[in-house]
Tab-separated table of C-alpha atoms and ligand atoms in Angstrom:
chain	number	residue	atom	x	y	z
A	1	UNK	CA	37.583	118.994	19.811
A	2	UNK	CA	40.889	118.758	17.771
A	3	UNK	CA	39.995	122.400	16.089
A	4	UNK	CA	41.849	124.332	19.163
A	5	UNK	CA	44.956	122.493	19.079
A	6	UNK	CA	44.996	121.025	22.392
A	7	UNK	CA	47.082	118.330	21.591
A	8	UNK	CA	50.607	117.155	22.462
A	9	UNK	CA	53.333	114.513	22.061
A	10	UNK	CA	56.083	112.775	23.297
A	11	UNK	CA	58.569	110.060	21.824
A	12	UNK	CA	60.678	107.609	23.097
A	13	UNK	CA	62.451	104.322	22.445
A	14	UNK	CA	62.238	100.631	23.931
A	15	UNK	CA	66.336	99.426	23.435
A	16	UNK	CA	66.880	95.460	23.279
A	17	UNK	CA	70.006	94.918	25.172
A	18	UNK	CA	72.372	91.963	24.115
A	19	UNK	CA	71.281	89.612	26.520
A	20	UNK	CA	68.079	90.115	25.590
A	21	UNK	CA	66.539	92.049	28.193
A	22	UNK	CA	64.501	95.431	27.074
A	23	UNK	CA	65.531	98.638	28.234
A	24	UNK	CA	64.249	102.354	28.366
A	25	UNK	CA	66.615	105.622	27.663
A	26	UNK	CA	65.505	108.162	30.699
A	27	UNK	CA	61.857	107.736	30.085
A	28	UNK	CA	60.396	110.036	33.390
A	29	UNK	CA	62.350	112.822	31.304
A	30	UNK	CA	59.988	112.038	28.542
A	31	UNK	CA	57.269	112.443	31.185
A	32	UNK	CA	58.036	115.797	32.592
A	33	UNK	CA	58.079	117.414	28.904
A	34	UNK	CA	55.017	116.430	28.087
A	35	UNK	CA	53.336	117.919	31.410
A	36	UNK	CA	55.480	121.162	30.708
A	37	UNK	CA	53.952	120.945	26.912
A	38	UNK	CA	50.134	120.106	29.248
A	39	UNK	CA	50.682	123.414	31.143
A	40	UNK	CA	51.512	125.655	28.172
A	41	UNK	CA	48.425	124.293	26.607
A	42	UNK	CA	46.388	124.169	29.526
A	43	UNK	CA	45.925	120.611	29.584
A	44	UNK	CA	46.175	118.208	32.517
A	45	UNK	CA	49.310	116.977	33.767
A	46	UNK	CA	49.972	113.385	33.974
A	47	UNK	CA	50.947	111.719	36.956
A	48	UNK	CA	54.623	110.432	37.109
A	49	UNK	CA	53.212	106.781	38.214
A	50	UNK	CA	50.383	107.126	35.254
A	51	UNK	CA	52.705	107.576	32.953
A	52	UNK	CA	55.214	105.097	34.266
A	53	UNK	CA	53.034	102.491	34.840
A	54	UNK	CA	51.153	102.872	31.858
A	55	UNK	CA	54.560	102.735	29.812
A	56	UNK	CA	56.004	99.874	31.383
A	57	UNK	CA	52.909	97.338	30.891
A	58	UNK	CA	52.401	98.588	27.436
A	59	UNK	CA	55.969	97.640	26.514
A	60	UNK	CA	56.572	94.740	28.615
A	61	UNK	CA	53.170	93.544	26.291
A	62	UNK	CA	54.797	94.402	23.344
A	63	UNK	CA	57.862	93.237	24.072
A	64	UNK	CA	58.207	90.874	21.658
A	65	UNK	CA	57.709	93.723	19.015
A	66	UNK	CA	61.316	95.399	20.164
A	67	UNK	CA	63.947	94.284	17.707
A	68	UNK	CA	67.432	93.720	18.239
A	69	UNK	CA	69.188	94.575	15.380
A	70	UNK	CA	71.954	97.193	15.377
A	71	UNK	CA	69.998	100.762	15.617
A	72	UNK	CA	66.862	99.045	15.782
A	73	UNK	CA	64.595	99.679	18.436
A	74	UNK	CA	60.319	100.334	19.394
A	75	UNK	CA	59.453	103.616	19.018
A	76	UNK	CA	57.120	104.783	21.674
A	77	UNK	CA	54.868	107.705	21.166
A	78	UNK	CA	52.558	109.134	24.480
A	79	UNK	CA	49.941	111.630	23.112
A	80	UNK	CA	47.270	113.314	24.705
A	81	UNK	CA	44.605	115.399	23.180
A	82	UNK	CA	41.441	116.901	23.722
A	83	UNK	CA	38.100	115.426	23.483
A	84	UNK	CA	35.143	117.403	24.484
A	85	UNK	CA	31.990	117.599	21.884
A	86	UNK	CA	32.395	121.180	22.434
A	87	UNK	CA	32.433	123.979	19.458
A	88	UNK	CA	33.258	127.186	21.479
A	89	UNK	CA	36.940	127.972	21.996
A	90	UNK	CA	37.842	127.474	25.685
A	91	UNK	CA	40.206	124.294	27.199
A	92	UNK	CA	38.749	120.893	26.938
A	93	UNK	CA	37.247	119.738	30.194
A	94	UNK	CA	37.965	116.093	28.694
A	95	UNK	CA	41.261	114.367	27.701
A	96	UNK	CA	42.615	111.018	25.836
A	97	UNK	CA	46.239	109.942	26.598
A	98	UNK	CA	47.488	107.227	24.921
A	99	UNK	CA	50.987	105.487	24.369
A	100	UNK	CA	51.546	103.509	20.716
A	101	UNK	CA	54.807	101.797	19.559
A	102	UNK	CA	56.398	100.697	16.257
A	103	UNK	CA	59.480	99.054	15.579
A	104	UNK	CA	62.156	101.274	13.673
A	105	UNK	CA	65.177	100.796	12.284
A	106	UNK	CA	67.948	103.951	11.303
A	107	UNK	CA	66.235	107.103	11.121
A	108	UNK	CA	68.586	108.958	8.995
A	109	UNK	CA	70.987	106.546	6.809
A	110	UNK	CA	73.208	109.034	4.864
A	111	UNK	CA	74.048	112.456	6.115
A	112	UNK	CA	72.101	114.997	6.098
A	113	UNK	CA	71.927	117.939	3.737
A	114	UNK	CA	70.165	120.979	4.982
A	115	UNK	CA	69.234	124.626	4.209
A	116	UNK	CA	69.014	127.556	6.542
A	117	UNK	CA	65.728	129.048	6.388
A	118	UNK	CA	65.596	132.625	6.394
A	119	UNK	CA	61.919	133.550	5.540
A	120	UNK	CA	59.739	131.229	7.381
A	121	UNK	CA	60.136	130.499	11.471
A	122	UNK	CA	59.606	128.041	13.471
A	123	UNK	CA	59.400	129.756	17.236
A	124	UNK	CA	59.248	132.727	19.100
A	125	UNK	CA	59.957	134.335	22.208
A	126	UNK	CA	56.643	133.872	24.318
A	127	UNK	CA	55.717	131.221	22.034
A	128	UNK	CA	55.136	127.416	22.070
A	129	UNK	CA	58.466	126.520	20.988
A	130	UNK	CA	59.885	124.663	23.676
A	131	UNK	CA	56.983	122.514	24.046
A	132	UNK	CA	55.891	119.780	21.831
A	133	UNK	CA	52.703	120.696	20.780
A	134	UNK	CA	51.492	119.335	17.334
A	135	UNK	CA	50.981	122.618	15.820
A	136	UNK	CA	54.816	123.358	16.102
A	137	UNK	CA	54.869	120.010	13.435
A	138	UNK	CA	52.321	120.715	11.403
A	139	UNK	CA	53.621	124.330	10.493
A	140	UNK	CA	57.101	123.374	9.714
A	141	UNK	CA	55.779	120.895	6.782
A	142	UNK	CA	55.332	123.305	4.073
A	143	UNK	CA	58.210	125.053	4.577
A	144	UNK	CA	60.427	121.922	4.639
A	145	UNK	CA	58.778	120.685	1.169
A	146	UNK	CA	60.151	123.895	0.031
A	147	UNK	CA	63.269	123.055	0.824
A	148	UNK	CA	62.993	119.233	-0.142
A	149	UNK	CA	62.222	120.530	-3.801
A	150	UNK	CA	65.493	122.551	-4.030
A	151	UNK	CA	67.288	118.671	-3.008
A	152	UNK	CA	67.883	119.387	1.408
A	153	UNK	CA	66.393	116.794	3.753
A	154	UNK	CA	65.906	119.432	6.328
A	155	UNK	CA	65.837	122.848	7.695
A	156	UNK	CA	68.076	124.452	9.843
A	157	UNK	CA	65.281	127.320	11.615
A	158	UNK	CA	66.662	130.237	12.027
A	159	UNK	CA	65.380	133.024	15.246
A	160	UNK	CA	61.549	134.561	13.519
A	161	UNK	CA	63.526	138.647	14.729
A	162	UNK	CA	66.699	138.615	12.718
A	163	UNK	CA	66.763	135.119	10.768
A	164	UNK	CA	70.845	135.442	12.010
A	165	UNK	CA	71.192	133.137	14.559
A	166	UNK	CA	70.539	129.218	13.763
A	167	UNK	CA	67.932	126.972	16.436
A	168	UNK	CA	67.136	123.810	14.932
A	169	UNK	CA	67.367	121.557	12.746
A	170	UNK	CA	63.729	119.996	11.734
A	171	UNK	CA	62.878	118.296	14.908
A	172	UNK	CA	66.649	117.935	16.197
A	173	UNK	CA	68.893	120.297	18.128
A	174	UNK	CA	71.745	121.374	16.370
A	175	UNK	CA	75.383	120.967	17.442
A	176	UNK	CA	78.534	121.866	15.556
A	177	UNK	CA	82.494	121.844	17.110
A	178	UNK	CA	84.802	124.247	15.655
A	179	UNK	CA	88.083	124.632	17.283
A	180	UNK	CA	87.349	121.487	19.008
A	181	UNK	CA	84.783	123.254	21.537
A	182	UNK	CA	81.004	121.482	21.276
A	183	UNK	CA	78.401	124.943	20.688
A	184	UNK	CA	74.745	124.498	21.242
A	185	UNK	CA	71.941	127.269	21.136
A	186	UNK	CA	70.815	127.486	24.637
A	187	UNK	CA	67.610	126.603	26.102
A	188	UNK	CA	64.164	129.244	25.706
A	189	UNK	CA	61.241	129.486	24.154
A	190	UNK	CA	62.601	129.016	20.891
A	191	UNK	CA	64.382	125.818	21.527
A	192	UNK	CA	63.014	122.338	22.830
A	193	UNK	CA	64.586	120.739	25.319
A	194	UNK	CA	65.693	117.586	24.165
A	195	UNK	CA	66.634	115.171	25.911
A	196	UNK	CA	69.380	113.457	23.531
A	197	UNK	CA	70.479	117.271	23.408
A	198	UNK	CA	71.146	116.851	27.454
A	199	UNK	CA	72.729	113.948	27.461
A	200	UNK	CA	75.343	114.439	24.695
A	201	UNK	CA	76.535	117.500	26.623
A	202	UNK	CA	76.573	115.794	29.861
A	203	UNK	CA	78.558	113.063	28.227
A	204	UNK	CA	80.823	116.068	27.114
A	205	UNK	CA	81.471	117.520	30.450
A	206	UNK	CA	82.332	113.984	31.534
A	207	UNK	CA	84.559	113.917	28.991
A	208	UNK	CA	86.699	117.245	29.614
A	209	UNK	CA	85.245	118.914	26.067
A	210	UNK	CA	84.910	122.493	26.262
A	211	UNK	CA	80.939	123.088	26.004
A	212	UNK	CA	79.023	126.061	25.204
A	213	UNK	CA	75.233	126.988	25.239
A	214	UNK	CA	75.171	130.341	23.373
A	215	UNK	CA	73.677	132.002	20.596
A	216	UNK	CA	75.479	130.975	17.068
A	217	UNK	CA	75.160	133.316	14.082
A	218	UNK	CA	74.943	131.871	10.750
A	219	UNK	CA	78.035	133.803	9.821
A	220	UNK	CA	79.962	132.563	12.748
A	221	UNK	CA	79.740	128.984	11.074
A	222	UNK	CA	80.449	130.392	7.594
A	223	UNK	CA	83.350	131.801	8.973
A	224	UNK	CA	84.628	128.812	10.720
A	225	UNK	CA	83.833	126.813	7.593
A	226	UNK	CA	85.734	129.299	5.094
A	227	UNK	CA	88.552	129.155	7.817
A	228	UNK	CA	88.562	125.364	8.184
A	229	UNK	CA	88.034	125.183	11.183
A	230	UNK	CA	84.075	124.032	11.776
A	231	UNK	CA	85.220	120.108	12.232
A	232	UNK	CA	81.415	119.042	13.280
A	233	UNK	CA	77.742	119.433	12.689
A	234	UNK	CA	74.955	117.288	14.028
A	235	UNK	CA	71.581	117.153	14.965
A	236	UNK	CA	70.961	115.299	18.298
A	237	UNK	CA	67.564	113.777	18.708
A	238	UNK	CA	65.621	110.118	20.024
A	239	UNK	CA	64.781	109.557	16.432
A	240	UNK	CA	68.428	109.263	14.816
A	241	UNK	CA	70.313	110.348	18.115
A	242	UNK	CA	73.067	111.330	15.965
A	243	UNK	CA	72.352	112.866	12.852
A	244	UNK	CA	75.391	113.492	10.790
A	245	UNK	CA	75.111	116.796	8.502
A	246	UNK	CA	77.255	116.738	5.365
A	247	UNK	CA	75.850	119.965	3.203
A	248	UNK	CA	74.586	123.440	4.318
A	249	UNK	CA	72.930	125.232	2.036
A	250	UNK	CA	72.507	129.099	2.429
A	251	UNK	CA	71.465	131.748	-0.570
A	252	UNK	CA	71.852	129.533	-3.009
A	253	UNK	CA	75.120	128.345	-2.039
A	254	UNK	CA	75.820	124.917	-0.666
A	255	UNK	CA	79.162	124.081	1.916
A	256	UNK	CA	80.280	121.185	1.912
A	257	UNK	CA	81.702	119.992	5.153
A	258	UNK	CA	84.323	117.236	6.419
A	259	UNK	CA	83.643	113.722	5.846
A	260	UNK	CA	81.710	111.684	9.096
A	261	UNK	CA	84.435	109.421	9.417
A	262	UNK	CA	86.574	112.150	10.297
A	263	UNK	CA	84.705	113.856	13.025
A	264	UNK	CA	86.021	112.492	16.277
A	265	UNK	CA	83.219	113.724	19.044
A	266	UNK	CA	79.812	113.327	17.482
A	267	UNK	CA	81.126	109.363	16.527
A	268	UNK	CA	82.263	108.841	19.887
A	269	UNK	CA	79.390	110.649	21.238
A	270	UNK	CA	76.595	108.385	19.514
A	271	UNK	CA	78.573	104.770	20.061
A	272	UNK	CA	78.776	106.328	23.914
A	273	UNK	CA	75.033	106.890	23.828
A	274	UNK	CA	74.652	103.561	21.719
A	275	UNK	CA	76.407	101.722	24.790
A	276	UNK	CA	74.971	102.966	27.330
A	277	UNK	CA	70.799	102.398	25.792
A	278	UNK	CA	71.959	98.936	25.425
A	279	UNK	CA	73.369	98.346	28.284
A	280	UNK	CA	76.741	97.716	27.261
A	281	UNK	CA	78.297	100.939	29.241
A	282	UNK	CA	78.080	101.240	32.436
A	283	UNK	CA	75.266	103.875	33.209
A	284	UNK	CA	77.104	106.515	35.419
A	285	UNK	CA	73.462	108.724	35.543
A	286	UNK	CA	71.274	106.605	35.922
A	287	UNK	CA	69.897	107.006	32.695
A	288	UNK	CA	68.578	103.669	32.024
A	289	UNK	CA	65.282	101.624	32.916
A	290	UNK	CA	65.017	98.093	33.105
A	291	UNK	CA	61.937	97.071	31.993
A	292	UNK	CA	62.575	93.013	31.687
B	301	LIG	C1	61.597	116.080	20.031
B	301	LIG	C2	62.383	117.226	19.507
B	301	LIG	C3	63.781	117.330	19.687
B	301	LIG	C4	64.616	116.231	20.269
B	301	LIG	O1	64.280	115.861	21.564
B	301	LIG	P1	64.760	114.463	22.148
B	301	LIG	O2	64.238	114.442	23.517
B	301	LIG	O3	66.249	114.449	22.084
B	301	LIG	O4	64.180	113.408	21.252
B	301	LIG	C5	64.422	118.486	19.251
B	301	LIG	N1	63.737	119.483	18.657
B	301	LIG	C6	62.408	119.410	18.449
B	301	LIG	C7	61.714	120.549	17.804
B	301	LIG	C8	61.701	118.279	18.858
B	301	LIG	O5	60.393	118.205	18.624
């Protein structure tokens, strides 16, 4: 019974690394989300080895699907979703998960230019935010044509109270340096946890960079703009990883900030990450999974 919205998502990607073995990027991450997205939907939870095991034979199969060019890779969705032939509203007492792939190239080619969004939300506190639950996706879509007519590629949400402090950015975390410390909304109910999100600021820390998880106003990064000194904004995500933003756009103004080349952590920060999928870094965390 789809009409309840018991149904949930994951995604993932299958690296090629250059000697031609096939890696994974922190996949049992991938697999606790979607069992914290099962119990705020009151759905099953699947077993680590279920999902492990059921990942690694589906891509070692399509192996041969996983491309090697630069920022290529095979996408890997897990879903699950209810299936009882059931019409009154209660939890499903039946479930489907399934796993399908697709080769993908660069998500996001040019940078992004997005809007903040001040009259439609996207979470709340108490709400289903932090989980990825299809409804979250299929009420951001409308909104987001909006904003494709007036020329963005994407949103930046803004909290459903006040509409004053930013999120994220369509289904990306959002990121910006100014004064050369990395800023991040911090984890709730409003924010998914991503898992590109965690490892950029881990990478970070490594790294000595001044990190902060805290509550950004809009006006904080007009400020810093008008000021010159917002050097950075990103979203971080499995799709694009990095996701350059060149344009804000806010009441009907647009700001226009420094040029990619120029912005020294979120470069270093995706060739890191780059490095590391492909097995070209050494793996400090333990991040990566052979799968041949
Ligand atoms: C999936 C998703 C992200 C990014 O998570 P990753 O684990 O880095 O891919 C961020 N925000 C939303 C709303 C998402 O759905």
């Amino acid at each position: 019974m789809i009409h309840y919205g018991q149904s949930i998502f994951e995604g993932m990607k299958a690296y090629r690394s250059d000697n031609g073995g096939i890696l994974l990027f922190r996949p049992v991450e991938n697999q606790k989300r979607m069992n914290v997205s099962a119990r705020r939907m009151a759905m099953p939870e699947v077993p680590e080895d279920l999902f492990m095991e059921s990942l690694l034979e589906l891509v070692r199969i399509d192996r041969d699907w996983v491309p090697d060019g630069e920022g290529h890779s095979l996408y890997i969705r897990p879903f699950q979703m209810a299936t009882d032939e059931y019409i009154g509203v209660k939890a499903s007492d039946t479930y489907k998960f399934m796993i399908i792939t697709t080769p993908v190239g660069h998500y996001y080619s040019e940078p992004l230019r997005v809007m903040v969004e001040t009259q439609f939300f996207r979470a709340v506190q108490g709400g289903v935010g932090s989980t990825k639950v299809s409804g979250n996706y299929g009420r951001s879509l409308y909104p987001t044509q909006l904003a494709k007519q007036k020329g963005y590629d994407q949103l930046i949400w803004t909290d459903a109270s006040s509409h004053r402090y930013v999120e994220e950015s369509g289904t990306m975390n959002l990121m910006f340096v100014i004064d050369d410390v990395l800023i991040t909304p911090p984890l709730g109910d409003t924010i998914l946890a991503g898992i590109t999100r965690d490892s950029v600021l881990t990478l970070a820390r490594d790294w000595k960079m001044k990190v902060q998880e805290r509550r950004i106003a809009v006006d904080e990064i007009f400020d810093a703009h008008a000021r010159g000194h917002l050097q950075e904004a990103f979203g971080t995500g499995t799709a694009a990883t990095i996701a350059q933003i060149s344009t804000i756009g806010h009441e009907g103004k647009d700001y226009e900030l420094p040029p990619v080349p120029q912005r020294y952590f979120s470069n270093k920060v995706g060739k890191a990450l780059d490095d590391i999928r492909r097995g070209r870094a050494e793996d400090k965390h333990g991040w990566v999974v052979k799968v041949v």
